[in-house]
Coordinates of C-alpha atoms in Angstrom, one line a residue:
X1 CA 0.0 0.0 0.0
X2 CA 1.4 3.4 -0.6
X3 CA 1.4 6.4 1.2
X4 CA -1.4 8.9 1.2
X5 CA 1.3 11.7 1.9
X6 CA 1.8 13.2 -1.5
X7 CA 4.3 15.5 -2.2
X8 CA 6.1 16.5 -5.6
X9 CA 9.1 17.0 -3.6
X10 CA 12.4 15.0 -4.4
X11 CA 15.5 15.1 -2.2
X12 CA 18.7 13.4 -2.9
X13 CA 21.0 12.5 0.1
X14 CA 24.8 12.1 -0.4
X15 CA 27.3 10.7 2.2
X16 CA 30.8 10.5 2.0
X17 CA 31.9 7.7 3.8
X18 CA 35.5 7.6 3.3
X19 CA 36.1 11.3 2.9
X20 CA 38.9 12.2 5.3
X21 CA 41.0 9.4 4.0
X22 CA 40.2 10.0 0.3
X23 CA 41.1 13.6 1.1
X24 CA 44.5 12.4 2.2
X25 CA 44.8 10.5 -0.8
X26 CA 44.4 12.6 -3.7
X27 CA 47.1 14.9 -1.1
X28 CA 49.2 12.5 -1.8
X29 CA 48.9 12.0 -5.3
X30 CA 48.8 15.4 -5.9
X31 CA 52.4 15.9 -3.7
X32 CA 53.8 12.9 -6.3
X33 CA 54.3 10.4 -3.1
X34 CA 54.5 6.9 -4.0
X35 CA 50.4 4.6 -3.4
X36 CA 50.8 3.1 0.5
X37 CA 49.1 -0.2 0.0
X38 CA 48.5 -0.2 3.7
X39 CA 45.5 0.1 5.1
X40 CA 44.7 3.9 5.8
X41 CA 42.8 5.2 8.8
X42 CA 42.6 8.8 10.6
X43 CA 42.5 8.5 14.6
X44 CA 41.3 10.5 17.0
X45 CA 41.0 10.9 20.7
X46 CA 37.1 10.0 21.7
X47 CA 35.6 9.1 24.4
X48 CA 38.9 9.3 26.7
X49 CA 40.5 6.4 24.0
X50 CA 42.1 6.6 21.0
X51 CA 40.0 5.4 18.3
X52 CA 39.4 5.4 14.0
X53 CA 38.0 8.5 13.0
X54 CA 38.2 7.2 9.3
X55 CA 38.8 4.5 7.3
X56 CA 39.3 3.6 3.6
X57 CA 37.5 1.3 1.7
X58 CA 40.3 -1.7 2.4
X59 CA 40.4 -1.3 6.1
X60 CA 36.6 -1.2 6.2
X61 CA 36.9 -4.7 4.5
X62 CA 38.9 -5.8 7.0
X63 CA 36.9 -4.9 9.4
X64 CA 38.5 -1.5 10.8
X65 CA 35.4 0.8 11.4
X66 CA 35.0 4.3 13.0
X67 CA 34.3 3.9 16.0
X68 CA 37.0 1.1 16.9
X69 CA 39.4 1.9 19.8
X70 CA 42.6 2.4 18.0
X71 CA 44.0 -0.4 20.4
X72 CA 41.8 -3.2 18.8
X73 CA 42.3 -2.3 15.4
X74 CA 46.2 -2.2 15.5
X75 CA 45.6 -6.1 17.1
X76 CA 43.9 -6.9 14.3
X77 CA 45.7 -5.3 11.7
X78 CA 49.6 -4.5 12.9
X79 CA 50.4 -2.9 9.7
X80 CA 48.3 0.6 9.6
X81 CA 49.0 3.9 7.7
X82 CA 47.2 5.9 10.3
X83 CA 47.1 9.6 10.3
X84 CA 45.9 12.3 12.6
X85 CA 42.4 13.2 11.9
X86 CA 41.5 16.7 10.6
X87 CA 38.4 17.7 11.3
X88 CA 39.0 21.3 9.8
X89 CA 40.3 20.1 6.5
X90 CA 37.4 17.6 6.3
X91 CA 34.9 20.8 6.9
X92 CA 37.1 22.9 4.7
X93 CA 36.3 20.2 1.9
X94 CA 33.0 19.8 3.0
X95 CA 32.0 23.4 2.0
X96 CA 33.7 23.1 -1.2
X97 CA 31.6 20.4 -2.3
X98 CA 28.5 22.0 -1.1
X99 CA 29.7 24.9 -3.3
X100 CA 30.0 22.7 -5.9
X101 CA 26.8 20.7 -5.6
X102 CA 25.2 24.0 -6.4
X103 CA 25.5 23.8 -9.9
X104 CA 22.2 21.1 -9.5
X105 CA 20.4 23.1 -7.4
X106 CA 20.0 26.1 -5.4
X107 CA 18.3 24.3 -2.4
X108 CA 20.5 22.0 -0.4
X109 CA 21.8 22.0 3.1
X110 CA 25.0 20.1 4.9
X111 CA 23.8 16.6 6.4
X112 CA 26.1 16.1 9.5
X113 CA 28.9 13.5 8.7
X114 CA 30.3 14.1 6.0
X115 CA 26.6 14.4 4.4
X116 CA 24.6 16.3 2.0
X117 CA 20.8 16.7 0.9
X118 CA 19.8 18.9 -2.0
X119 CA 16.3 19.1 -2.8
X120 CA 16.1 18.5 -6.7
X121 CA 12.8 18.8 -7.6
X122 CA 12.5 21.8 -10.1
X123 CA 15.9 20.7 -11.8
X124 CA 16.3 17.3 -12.5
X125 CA 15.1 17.9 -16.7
X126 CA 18.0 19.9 -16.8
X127 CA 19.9 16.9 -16.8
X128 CA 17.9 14.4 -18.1
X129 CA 15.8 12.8 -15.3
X130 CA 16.8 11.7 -11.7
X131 CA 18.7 8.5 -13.0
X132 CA 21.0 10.9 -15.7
X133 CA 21.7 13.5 -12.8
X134 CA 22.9 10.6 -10.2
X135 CA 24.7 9.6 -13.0
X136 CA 26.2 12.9 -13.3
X137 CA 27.0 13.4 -10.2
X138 CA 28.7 10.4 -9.4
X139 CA 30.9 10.5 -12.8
X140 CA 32.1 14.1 -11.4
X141 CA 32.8 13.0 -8.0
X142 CA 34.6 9.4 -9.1
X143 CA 36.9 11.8 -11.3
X144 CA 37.6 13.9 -8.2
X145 CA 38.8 10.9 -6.3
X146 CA 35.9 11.0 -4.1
X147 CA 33.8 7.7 -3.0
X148 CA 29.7 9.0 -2.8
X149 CA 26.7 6.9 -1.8
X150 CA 23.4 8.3 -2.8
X151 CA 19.4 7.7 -2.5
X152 CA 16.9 9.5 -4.0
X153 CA 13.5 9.6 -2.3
X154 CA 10.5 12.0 -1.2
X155 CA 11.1 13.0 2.2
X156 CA 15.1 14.3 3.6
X157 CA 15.2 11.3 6.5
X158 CA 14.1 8.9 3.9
X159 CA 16.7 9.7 1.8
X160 CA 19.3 10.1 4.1
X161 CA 18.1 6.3 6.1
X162 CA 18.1 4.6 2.6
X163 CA 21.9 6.1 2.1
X164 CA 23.7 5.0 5.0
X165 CA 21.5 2.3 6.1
X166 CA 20.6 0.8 2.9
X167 CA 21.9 -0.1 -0.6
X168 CA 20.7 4.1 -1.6
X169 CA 19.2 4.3 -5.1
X170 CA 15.6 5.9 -6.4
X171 CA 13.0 5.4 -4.3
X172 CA 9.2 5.9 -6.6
X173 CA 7.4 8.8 -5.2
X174 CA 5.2 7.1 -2.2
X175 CA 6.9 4.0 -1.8
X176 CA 9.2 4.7 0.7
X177 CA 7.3 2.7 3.1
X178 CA 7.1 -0.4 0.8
X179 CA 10.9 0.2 0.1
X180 CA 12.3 0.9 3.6
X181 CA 10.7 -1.5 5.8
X182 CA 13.4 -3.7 5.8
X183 CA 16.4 -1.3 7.3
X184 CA 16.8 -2.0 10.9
X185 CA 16.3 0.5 13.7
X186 CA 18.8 2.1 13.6
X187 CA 17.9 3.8 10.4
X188 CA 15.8 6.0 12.6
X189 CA 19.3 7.2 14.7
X190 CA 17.9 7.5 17.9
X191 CA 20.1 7.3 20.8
X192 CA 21.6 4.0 22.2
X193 CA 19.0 3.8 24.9
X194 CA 16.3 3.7 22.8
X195 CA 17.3 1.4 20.2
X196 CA 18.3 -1.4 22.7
X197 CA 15.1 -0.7 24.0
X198 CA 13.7 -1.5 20.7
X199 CA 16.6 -4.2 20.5
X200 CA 15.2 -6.1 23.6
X201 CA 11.4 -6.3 22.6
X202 CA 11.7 -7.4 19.4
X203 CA 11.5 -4.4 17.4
X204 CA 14.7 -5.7 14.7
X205 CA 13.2 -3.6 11.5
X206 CA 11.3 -0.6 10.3
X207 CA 8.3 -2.9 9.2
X208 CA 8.6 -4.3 12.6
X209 CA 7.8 -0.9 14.2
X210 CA 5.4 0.3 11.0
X211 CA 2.9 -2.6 11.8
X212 CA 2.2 -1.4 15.1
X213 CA 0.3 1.2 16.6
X214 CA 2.1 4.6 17.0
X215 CA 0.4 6.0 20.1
X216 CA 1.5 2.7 22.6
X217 CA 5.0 3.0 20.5
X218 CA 5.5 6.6 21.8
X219 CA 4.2 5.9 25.6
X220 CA 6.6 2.9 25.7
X221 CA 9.6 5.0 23.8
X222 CA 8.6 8.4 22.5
X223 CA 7.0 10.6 20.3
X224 CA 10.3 11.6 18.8
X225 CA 11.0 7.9 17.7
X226 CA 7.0 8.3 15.9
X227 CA 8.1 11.2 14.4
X228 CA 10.9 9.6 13.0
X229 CA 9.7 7.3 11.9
X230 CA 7.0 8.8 9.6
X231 CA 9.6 10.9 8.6
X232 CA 12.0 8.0 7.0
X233 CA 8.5 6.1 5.9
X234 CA 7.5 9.3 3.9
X235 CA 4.5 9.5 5.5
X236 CA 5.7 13.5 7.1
X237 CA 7.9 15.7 4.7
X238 CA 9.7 18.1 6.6
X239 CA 11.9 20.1 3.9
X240 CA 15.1 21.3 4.7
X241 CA 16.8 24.3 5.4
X242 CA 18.7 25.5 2.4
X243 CA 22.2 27.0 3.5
X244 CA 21.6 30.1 1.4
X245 CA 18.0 31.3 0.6
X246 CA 16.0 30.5 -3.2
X247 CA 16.7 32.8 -5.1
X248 CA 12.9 34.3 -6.5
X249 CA 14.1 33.9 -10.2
X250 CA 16.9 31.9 -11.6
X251 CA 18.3 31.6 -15.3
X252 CA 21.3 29.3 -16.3
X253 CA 23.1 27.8 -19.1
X254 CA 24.8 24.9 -19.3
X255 CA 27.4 24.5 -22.0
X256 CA 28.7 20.8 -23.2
X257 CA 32.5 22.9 -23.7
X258 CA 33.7 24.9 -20.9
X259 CA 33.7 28.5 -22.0
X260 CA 37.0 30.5 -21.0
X261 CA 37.2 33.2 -23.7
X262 CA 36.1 36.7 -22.4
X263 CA 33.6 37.0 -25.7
X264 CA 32.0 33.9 -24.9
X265 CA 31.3 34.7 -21.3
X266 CA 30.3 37.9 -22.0
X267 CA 27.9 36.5 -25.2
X268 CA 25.9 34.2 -22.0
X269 CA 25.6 36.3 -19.8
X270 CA 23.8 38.8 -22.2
X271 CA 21.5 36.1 -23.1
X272 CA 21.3 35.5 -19.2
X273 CA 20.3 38.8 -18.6
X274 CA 17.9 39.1 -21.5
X275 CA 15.7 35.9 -20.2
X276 CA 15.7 37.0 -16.5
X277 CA 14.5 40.2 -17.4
X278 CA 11.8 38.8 -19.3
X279 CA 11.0 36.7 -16.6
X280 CA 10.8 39.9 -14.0
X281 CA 8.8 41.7 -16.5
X282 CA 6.2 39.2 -16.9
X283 CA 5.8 39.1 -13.3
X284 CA 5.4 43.3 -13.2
X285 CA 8.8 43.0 -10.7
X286 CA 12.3 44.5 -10.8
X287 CA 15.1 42.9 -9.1
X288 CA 17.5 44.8 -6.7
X289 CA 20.0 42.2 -5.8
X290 CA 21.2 39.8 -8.4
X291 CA 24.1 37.0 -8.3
X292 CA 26.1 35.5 -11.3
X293 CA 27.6 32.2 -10.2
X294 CA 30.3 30.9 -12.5
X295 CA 31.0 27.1 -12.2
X296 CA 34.5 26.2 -13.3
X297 CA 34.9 22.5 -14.7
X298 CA 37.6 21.6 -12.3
X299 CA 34.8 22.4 -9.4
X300 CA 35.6 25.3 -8.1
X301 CA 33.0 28.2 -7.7
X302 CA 33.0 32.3 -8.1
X303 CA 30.2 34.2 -7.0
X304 CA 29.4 38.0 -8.0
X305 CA 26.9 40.3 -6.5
X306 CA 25.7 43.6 -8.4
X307 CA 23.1 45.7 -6.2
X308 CA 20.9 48.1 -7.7
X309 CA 19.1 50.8 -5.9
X310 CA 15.8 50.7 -8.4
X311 CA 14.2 47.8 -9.4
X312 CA 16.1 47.0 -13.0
X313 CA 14.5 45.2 -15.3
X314 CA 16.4 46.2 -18.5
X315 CA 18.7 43.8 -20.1
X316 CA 21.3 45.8 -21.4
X317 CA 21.7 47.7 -18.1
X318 CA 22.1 44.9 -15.9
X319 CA 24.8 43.6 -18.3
X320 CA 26.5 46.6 -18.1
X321 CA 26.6 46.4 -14.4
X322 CA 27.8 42.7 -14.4
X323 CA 30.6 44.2 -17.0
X324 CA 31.6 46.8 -14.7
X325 CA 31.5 44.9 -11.5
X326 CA 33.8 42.3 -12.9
X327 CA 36.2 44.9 -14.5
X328 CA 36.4 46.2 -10.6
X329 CA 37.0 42.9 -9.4
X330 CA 40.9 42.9 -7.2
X331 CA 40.8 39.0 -8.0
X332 CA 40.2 39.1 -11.7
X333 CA 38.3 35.9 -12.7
X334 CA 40.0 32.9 -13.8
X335 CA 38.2 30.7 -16.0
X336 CA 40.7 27.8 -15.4
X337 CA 39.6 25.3 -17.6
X338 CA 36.9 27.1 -18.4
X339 CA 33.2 27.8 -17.2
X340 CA 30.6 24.5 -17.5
X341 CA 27.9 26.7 -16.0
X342 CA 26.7 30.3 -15.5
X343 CA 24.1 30.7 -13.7
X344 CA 22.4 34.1 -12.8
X345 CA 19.8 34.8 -10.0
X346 CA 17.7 37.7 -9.1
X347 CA 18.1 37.4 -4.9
X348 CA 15.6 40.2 -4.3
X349 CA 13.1 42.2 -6.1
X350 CA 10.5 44.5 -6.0
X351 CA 7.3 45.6 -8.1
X352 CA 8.4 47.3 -11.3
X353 CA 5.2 49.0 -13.2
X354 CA 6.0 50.1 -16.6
X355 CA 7.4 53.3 -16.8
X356 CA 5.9 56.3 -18.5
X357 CA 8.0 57.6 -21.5
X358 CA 8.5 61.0 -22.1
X359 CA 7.2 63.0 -25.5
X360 CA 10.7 63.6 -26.2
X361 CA 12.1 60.4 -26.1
X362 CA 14.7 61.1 -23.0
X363 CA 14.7 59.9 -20.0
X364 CA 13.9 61.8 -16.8
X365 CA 16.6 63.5 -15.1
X366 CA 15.4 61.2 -12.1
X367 CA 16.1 58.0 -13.5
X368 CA 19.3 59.1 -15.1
X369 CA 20.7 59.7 -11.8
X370 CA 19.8 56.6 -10.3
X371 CA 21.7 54.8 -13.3
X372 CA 24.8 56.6 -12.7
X373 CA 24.3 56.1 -8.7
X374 CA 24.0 51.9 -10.0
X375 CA 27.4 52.0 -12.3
X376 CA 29.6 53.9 -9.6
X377 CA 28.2 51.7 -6.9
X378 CA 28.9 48.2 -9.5
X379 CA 32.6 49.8 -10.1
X380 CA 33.6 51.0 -6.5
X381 CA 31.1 49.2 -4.1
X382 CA 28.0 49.9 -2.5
X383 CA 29.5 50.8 0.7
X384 CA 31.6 53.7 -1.4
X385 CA 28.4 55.5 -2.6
X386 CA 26.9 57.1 0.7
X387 CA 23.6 58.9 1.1
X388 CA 22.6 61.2 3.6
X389 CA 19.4 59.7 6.0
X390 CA 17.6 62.1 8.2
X391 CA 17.5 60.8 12.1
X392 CA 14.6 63.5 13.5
X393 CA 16.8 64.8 15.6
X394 CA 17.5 69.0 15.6
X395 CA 21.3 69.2 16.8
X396 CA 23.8 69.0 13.9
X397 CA 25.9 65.7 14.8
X398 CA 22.6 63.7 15.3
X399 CA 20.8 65.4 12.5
X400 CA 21.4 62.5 9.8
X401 CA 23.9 59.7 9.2
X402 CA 25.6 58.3 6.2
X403 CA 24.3 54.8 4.9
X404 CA 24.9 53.0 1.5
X405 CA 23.2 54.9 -1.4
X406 CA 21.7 51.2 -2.1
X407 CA 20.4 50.5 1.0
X408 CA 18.9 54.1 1.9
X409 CA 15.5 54.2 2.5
X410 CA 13.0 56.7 1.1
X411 CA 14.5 60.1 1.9
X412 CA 12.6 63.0 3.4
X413 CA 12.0 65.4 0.8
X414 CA 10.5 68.0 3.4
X415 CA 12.0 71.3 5.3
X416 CA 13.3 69.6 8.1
X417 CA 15.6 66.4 5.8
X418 CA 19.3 67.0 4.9
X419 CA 19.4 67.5 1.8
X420 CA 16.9 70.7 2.2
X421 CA 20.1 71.9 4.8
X422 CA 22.7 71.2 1.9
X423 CA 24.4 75.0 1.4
X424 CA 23.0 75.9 4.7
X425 CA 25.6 73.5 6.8
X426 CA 28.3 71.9 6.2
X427 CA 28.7 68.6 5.0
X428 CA 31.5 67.7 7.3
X429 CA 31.7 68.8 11.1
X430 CA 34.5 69.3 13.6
X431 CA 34.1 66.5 16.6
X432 CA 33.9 67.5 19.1
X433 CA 33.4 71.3 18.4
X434 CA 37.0 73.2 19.0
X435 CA 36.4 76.4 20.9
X436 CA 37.7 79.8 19.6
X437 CA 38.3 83.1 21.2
X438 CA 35.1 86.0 19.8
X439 CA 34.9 89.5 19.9
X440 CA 31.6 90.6 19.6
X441 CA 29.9 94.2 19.7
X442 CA 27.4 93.1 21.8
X443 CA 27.1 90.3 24.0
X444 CA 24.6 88.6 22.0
X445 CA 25.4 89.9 18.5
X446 CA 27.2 88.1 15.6
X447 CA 30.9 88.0 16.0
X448 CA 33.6 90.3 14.0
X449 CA 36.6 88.5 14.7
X450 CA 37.8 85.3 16.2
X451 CA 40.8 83.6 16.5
X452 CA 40.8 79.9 16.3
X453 CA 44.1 77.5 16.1
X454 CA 46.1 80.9 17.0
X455 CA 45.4 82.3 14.2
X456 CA 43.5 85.8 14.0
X457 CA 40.4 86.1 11.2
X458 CA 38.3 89.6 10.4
X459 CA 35.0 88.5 9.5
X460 CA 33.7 90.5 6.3
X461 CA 30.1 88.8 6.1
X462 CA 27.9 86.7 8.5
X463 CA 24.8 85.4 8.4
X464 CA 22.6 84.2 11.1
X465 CA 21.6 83.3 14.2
X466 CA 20.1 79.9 13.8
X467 CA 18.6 78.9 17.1
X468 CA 18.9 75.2 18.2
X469 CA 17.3 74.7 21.2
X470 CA 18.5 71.4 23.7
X471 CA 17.2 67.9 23.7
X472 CA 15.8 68.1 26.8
X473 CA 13.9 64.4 26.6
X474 CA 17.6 62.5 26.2
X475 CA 19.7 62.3 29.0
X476 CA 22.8 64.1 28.2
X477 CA 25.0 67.1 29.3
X478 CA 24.0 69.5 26.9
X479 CA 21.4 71.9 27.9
X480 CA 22.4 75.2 26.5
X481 CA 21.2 76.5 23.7
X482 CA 23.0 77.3 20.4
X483 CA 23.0 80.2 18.4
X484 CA 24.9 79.3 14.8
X485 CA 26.3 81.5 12.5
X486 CA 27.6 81.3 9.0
X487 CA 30.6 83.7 8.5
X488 CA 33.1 85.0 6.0
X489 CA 36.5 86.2 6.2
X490 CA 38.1 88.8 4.1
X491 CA 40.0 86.4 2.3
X492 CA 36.7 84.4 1.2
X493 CA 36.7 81.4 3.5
X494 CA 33.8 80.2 5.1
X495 CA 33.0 79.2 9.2
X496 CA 30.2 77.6 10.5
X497 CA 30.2 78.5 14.1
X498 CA 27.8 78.8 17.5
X499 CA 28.2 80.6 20.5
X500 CA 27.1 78.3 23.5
X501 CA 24.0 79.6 26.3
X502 CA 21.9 82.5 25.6
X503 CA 23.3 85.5 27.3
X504 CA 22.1 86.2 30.8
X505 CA 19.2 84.2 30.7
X506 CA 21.1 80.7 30.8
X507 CA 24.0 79.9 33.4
X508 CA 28.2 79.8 31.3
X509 CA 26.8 81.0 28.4
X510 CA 28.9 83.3 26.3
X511 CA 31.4 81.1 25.1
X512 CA 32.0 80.2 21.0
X513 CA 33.0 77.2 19.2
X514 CA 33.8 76.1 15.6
X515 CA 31.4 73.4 14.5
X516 CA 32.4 73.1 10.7
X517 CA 33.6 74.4 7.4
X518 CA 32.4 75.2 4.1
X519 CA 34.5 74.2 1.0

C-alpha cells in the first residue's frame, strides 16, 4: 500500500563515507608520493581512547570501522597507515563540495557526517531525469577521487536512512514505506538507549515498528521515535533548510565545452540577462540584488553580487553592471579550464510597473541619476556610494547619518531632511566642536573676529543666528542653547560656528566654538 502523503518534492542524500581518508589521498597524489598499500585510517581521541575516526575502503573490508578503539584495530591489523584526523580540512572540503553541488540546485543543506541533501525537484530535466543527474554526479565525484553513496526519495530522512543504512538508489514517489521496511532500527538514529530498548522487545526492522500502533510505541519510547519514523517512511515531509535562501528567479546555461574566452562569457551572460529580465517583467517586478555564479569545470565556484538601488528590469543595463563589477573585481576571474555553467539569479526584487516615456524620447533627469548612482556603486562598491538619512533629531551631529546609497530608505524630501540643509551647513563637522576666542559688539550679536588654532580672522560677512534649542527628553549634558552663524573672512573662506547659552538668561553662556567648514 502506498502512502497517502503526497508530495512533488524529491531530495537526494549524499554521504561520504571515506572522505577524510580519500582527502588524504588525492594529497598525496597530488604531492607525487609513492600509493601506500597499507590500510589507511585517521584517529582521534574520543571518548577518553584513541579510536578510527576514518577508514578507507580496504580497512573497512577488514573490518576496521569508525568507531574502533585504536588499540583493537592495531591487534587486528599490525600494519596501519594511520594519520591524525583533521576535522578542519574535512569541513574545509566539505564546503567546497556543497559549493560545488550548487550547480544542480539552489536548495540543499550540509547533512552532518560528512553528508549532503539537496532538494532536486525543479531541476532534475536539466539533466535528463533523476537516473542521468545521479549519473552525473557520481561521474564528477569518481573523477575527483571521491567515493559517494546516494538515495533519491521523497522526504530528507528517507533519503538520508536509505543512504547510510541501505543499498541508496531511487525510491518511486510514495513508496518509501514499501521500500524501507526492511532497514533496521537504527535507520531511525535514535540514541543508544532507545534502540536497545527496541533491540530487547523485538523491534529488529522498520516494518517491525510500521505494523504497530504509533500511540502505545511513543508511551513505551517516544514521540520523537513516531516522528521519525513517519519521517523516514514518507509519511511527514519536513523540507530542509537551504544554506543560502532560493533565489525568487533563476536563469542558467549549461554549456557541453567549458567557456573560457572573455567574448564567450560575455555573449551568455547577455542572453542571461535578457531571459531573467523577461522573466521579472512578466511578473510586473524589478530585481534589486542579483548573483552570477560561474561554475568552473575543475569544481571550483566564483560568486558576483551587483546591487541596484531601483528595481532593473532592463537587459542591457544589468549587463552593463555585471561588466563593470567584474572589471572592478581585485581577483580578476580565472576561468581555469573554463566555465561548464553560468548561472544568474535575481536574490531580491521588488514591483516594477512600466514606466511612462517622455514625448521627447529622454529619459527623466530622475532616473538618469539613479543609473549613474547603480554604475559607480557596480565599479567601486555599495558601501563607497553614501547617502545622507535624516534621524529627527535638531542638533547637527545627530541630524542625519551616512548609509549606503543602495540600502537608503526613502529620503525625506521636506523642510526639516538634509538635503533641504545642503548650502545651509556643512557637510563635514568638527568633533567634538573646537572652541575659539570671539569679539563681539554686543554680547549677543554676531561676532567680527575670532581667533581659532592661533590664528586671527576679520569676519567681512555673517549670516545668522540659527537657534537650536536642547534635547531636553535625552539624557545628556547639553542643555544650552546654540545660536549658529555662518561667516566670512576677508579672504573668502567660510566658518560655521555657535556661541554656546543665551546671554544672561542661561548659566556659562557666552562662550564660541567652531562646528564646521564650508568648501
Amino acid at each position: 500500500m502506498k502512502n497517502k502523503r503526497s508530495s512533488s518534492r524529491r531530495y537526494l542524500a549524499l554521504w561520504f563515507p571515506c572522505l577524510s581518508t580519500d582527502r588524504l589521498a588525492g594529497l598525496r597524489i597530488r604531492e607525487g608520493q609513492k600509493p601506500d598499500d597499507r590500510p589507511l585510517v585517521t584517529v582521534a581521541r574520543t571518548r577518553g581512547a584513541l579510536r578510527l575516526a576514518g577508514a578507507c575502503p580496504r580497512a573497512r573490508r577488514l573490518g576496521l570501522l569508525p568507531g574502533l578503539a585504536f588499540a583493537d584495530a592495531r591487534a587486528r591489523v599490525p600494519d596501519l597507515d594511520v594519520v591524525e584526523d583533521d576535522p578542519e580540512a574535512d569541513g574545509a572540503l566539505m564546503d567546497k563540495l556543497t559549493e560545488w553541488c550548487d550547480r544542480y540546485t539552489p536548495v540543499l543543506a550540509p547533512d552532518p557526517d560528512h553528508g549532503l541533501i539537496l532538494e532536486i525537484s525543479g531541476s532534475t530535466h536539466l539533466f535528463g531525469g533523476e537516473k542521468a543527474l545521479m549519473a552525473d554526479l557520481a561521474r564528477r565525484m569518481k573523477a575527483a577521487g571521491l567515493r559517494v553513496r546516494t538515495a533519491l526519495a521523497g522526504t530528507p530522512q528517507a533519503a538520508r536512512a536509505l543512504c547510510r543504512f541501505g543499498p541508496g538508489g531511487i525510491v518511486p514517489p510514495g513508496e518509501e514505506r514499501e521500500l524501507l521496511a526492511g532497514l533496521p532500527v537504527s535507520a531511525l538514529e535514535m540514541d543508544r538507549d532507545t534502540t536497545q530498548a527496541m533491540g530487547r522487545a523485538g523491534l529488529a526492522t522498520l516494518a517491525d515498528l510500521a505494523e504497530r500502533p504509533r500511540k502505545p510505541l511513543a508511551a513505551r519510547f517516544s514521540s520523537a521515535l513516531t516522528w521519525k519514523l513517519a519521517q523516514v517512511l514518507g509519511e511527514v515531509d519536513q523540507p530542509i533548510i537551504p544554506l543560502r535562501p532560493a533565489p525568487d528567479f533563476v536563469v542558467e546555461m549549461r554549456f557541453a565545452d567549458p567557456l573560457g574566452l572573455k567574448d564567450d562569457i560575455d555573449a551568455a551572460l547577455g542572453t542571461l540577462c535578457a531571459e531573467l529580465c523577461r522573466k521579472l517583467e512578466h511578473q510586473g517586478q524589478g530585481g534589486r540584488h542579483f548573483e552570477v555564479s560561474f561554475f568552473r569545470a575543475d569544481g571550483a565556484v566564483r560568486r558576483l553580487e551587483v546591487i541596484s538601488g531601483q528595481p532593473l528590469r532592463v537587459p542591457g543595463t544589468l549587463a552593463r553592471l555585471i561588466d563593470m563589477r567584474l572589471g572592478a573585481l581585485a581577483d580578476p576571474l580565472d576561468p581555469g579550464f573554463g566555465f561548464d555553467m553560468i548561472r544568474l539569479s535575481a536574490l531580491s526584487r521588488d514591483g516594477a510597473p512600466p514606466a511612462q516615456e517622455r514625448l521627447d524620447g529622454e529619459g527623466s533627469a530622475e532616473q538618469d541619476v539613479q543609473d549613474l548612482l547603480d554604475r559607480l556603486c557596480a565599479r567601486f562598491g555599495a558601501d563607497a556610494v553614501r547617502s545622507f538619512v535624516f534621524t529627527g533629531s535638531h542638533l547637527p551631529e545627530r541630524a542625519a547619518k551616512t548609509t549606503s546609497t543602495i540600502e537608503a530608505p526613502g529620503r525625506e524630501k521636506g523642510k526639516d531632511s538634509p538635503t533641504a540643509k545642503v548650502g545651509l551647513r556643512p557637510l563635514l563637522l568638527l568633533t567634538p566642536p573646537e572652541p575659539i576666542e570671539v569679539i563681539a559688539e554686543i554680547p549677543h550679536g554676531p561676532p567680527r573676529r575670532f581667533r581659532w588654532r592661533k590664528v586671527l580672522y576679520d569676519v567681512a560677512l555673517v549670516e545668522g543666528p540659527e537657534r537650536i534649542a536642547p534635547e531636553w527628553w535625552r539624557e545628556t549634558r547639553d542643555r544650552l542653547s546654540r545660536d549658529y552663524f555662518r561667516v566670512e573672512d576677508q579672504k573668502g573662506y567660510r566658518f560655521w560656528l555657535f556661541r554656546y547659552g543665551i546671554y544672561d538668561r542661561e548659566p556659562q553662556s557666552g562662550r564660541w566654538f567652531m562646528h564646521g567648514l564650508f568648501p
